[in-house]
């Protein structure tokens, strides 16, 4: 199992979500985050442009089975890439265990409905 975290442009969240659903990835969490990077967003207030030191982004967090890592990363890349500075990052971490609270199932079977796969 792997945990995938992606920091993407807020404006592309719906596209990334749709790409993940098309790749049969149906469970994710997301958060509005702020960070500092090379990209700077100017804000206009009463005709004056202000440079902000932090950038608003969306962080997507999900845990997938090993066999779904590549298609998940490809889905995020295809929907989130603009080719410009500030497109974001994807991080992939190993996950030691997952436990479904309702049934007590351990391992990757806790990530999906086994009865639907048979």
mmCIF file of C-alpha atoms in Angstrom:
data_model
loop_
_atom_site.group_PDB
_atom_site.id
_atom_site.type_symbol
_atom_site.label_atom_id
_atom_site.label_comp_id
_atom_site.label_asym_id
_atom_site.label_seq_id
_atom_site.Cartn_x
_atom_site.Cartn_y
_atom_site.Cartn_z
ATOM 1 C CA UNK A 1 0.000 0.000 0.000
ATOM 2 C CA UNK A 2 1.098 3.543 -0.689
ATOM 3 C CA UNK A 3 -0.043 6.943 0.499
ATOM 4 C CA UNK A 4 -0.121 9.538 -2.253
ATOM 5 C CA UNK A 5 -0.198 13.234 -1.472
ATOM 6 C CA UNK A 6 -0.516 15.739 -4.280
ATOM 7 C CA UNK A 7 -0.330 19.509 -3.930
ATOM 8 C CA UNK A 8 -2.080 21.038 -6.939
ATOM 9 C CA UNK A 9 -3.518 24.323 -8.174
ATOM 10 C CA UNK A 10 -6.941 25.000 -6.630
ATOM 11 C CA UNK A 11 -8.354 25.753 -10.072
ATOM 12 C CA UNK A 12 -7.546 22.214 -11.279
ATOM 13 C CA UNK A 13 -9.027 20.279 -8.347
ATOM 14 C CA UNK A 14 -12.255 19.326 -10.140
ATOM 15 C CA UNK A 15 -10.273 18.104 -13.179
ATOM 16 C CA UNK A 16 -8.000 15.989 -10.980
ATOM 17 C CA UNK A 17 -10.963 14.589 -9.066
ATOM 18 C CA UNK A 18 -12.666 13.607 -12.336
ATOM 19 C CA UNK A 19 -9.445 11.989 -13.625
ATOM 20 C CA UNK A 20 -9.134 9.954 -10.422
ATOM 21 C CA UNK A 21 -12.748 8.808 -10.685
ATOM 22 C CA UNK A 22 -12.118 7.791 -14.313
ATOM 23 C CA UNK A 23 -9.145 5.734 -13.050
ATOM 24 C CA UNK A 24 -11.473 3.962 -10.562
ATOM 25 C CA UNK A 25 -9.982 5.764 -7.555
ATOM 26 C CA UNK A 26 -13.106 6.581 -5.572
ATOM 27 C CA UNK A 27 -11.810 7.614 -2.160
ATOM 28 C CA UNK A 28 -9.719 10.646 -1.285
ATOM 29 C CA UNK A 29 -9.363 13.455 1.192
ATOM 30 C CA UNK A 30 -8.496 17.013 0.264
ATOM 31 C CA UNK A 31 -7.498 20.124 2.117
ATOM 32 C CA UNK A 32 -6.995 23.778 1.296
ATOM 33 C CA UNK A 33 -3.356 24.560 2.060
ATOM 34 C CA UNK A 34 -0.995 27.495 1.758
ATOM 35 C CA UNK A 35 2.685 27.372 0.976
ATOM 36 C CA UNK A 36 5.669 29.271 -0.287
ATOM 37 C CA UNK A 37 7.324 28.493 -3.613
ATOM 38 C CA UNK A 38 8.766 30.003 -6.766
ATOM 39 C CA UNK A 39 5.355 31.004 -8.076
ATOM 40 C CA UNK A 40 3.925 34.234 -6.730
ATOM 41 C CA UNK A 41 0.305 35.259 -7.005
ATOM 42 C CA UNK A 42 -0.473 38.942 -7.178
ATOM 43 C CA UNK A 43 -3.650 40.201 -5.574
ATOM 44 C CA UNK A 44 -5.413 43.268 -6.871
ATOM 45 C CA UNK A 45 -7.147 45.547 -4.403
ATOM 46 C CA UNK A 46 -8.565 48.836 -5.681
ATOM 47 C CA UNK A 47 -6.365 48.705 -8.749
ATOM 48 C CA UNK A 48 -3.119 48.078 -6.860
ATOM 49 C CA UNK A 49 -1.305 44.744 -7.267
ATOM 50 C CA UNK A 50 0.012 43.248 -4.033
ATOM 51 C CA UNK A 51 2.554 40.421 -4.052
ATOM 52 C CA UNK A 52 1.640 37.709 -1.577
ATOM 53 C CA UNK A 53 4.244 35.544 0.056
ATOM 54 C CA UNK A 54 2.000 32.490 0.304
ATOM 55 C CA UNK A 55 0.267 30.527 -2.415
ATOM 56 C CA UNK A 56 -3.126 28.855 -2.078
ATOM 57 C CA UNK A 57 -3.221 25.235 -3.213
ATOM 58 C CA UNK A 58 -5.223 22.059 -2.647
ATOM 59 C CA UNK A 59 -3.655 18.966 -1.112
ATOM 60 C CA UNK A 60 -5.108 15.611 -2.090
ATOM 61 C CA UNK A 61 -4.353 12.660 0.172
ATOM 62 C CA UNK A 62 -5.222 9.041 -0.582
ATOM 63 C CA UNK A 63 -4.032 5.520 0.187
ATOM 64 C CA UNK A 64 -4.072 2.994 -2.662
ATOM 65 C CA UNK A 65 -3.076 -0.602 -3.212
ATOM 66 C CA UNK A 66 0.338 -1.113 -4.834
ATOM 67 C CA UNK A 67 -1.249 -2.132 -8.142
ATOM 68 C CA UNK A 68 -3.059 1.238 -8.362
ATOM 69 C CA UNK A 69 -0.107 3.557 -7.679
ATOM 70 C CA UNK A 70 0.934 4.107 -11.302
ATOM 71 C CA UNK A 71 -2.553 4.800 -12.641
ATOM 72 C CA UNK A 72 -3.259 7.164 -9.729
ATOM 73 C CA UNK A 73 -0.075 9.173 -10.320
ATOM 74 C CA UNK A 74 -0.720 9.253 -14.089
ATOM 75 C CA UNK A 75 -4.279 10.506 -13.528
ATOM 76 C CA UNK A 76 -3.060 13.328 -11.289
ATOM 77 C CA UNK A 77 -0.267 14.264 -13.711
ATOM 78 C CA UNK A 78 -2.564 14.317 -16.741
ATOM 79 C CA UNK A 79 -5.135 16.566 -15.072
ATOM 80 C CA UNK A 80 -2.878 18.857 -13.010
ATOM 81 C CA UNK A 81 -0.023 19.603 -15.422
ATOM 82 C CA UNK A 82 -0.061 23.000 -17.147
ATOM 83 C CA UNK A 83 3.667 23.106 -17.849
ATOM 84 C CA UNK A 84 4.148 26.296 -15.851
ATOM 85 C CA UNK A 85 5.883 26.963 -12.545
ATOM 86 C CA UNK A 86 3.528 26.231 -9.674
ATOM 87 C CA UNK A 87 1.899 23.041 -10.966
ATOM 88 C CA UNK A 88 2.661 21.343 -7.640
ATOM 89 C CA UNK A 89 4.177 18.121 -6.355
ATOM 90 C CA UNK A 90 3.247 14.473 -5.843
ATOM 91 C CA UNK A 91 4.659 12.486 -2.937
ATOM 92 C CA UNK A 92 4.413 8.698 -2.556
ATOM 93 C CA UNK A 93 4.965 7.074 0.850
ATOM 94 C CA UNK A 94 4.908 3.433 1.954
ATOM 95 C CA UNK A 95 2.033 2.479 4.269
ATOM 96 C CA UNK A 96 2.641 -0.221 6.837
ATOM 97 C CA UNK A 97 -0.969 -1.189 7.525
ATOM 98 C CA UNK A 98 -4.586 -0.134 7.074
ATOM 99 C CA UNK A 99 -7.454 -1.193 9.304
ATOM 100 C CA UNK A 100 -11.145 -0.878 8.461
ATOM 101 C CA UNK A 101 -12.786 0.251 11.693
ATOM 102 C CA UNK A 102 -16.196 -1.283 10.915
ATOM 103 C CA UNK A 103 -14.945 -4.840 10.292
ATOM 104 C CA UNK A 104 -11.431 -4.883 11.720
ATOM 105 C CA UNK A 105 -9.966 -6.025 8.366
ATOM 106 C CA UNK A 106 -6.209 -5.433 7.996
ATOM 107 C CA UNK A 107 -4.052 -4.747 4.948
ATOM 108 C CA UNK A 108 -5.069 -3.692 1.467
ATOM 109 C CA UNK A 109 -8.418 -5.477 1.758
ATOM 110 C CA UNK A 110 -9.379 -2.658 4.169
ATOM 111 C CA UNK A 111 -9.076 -0.185 1.255
ATOM 112 C CA UNK A 112 -11.800 -1.606 -0.970
ATOM 113 C CA UNK A 113 -14.966 -3.682 -0.857
ATOM 114 C CA UNK A 114 -13.810 -7.265 -1.399
ATOM 115 C CA UNK A 115 -17.341 -8.444 -2.107
ATOM 116 C CA UNK A 116 -17.536 -6.089 -5.119
ATOM 117 C CA UNK A 117 -14.271 -7.385 -6.612
ATOM 118 C CA UNK A 118 -15.283 -11.073 -6.674
#
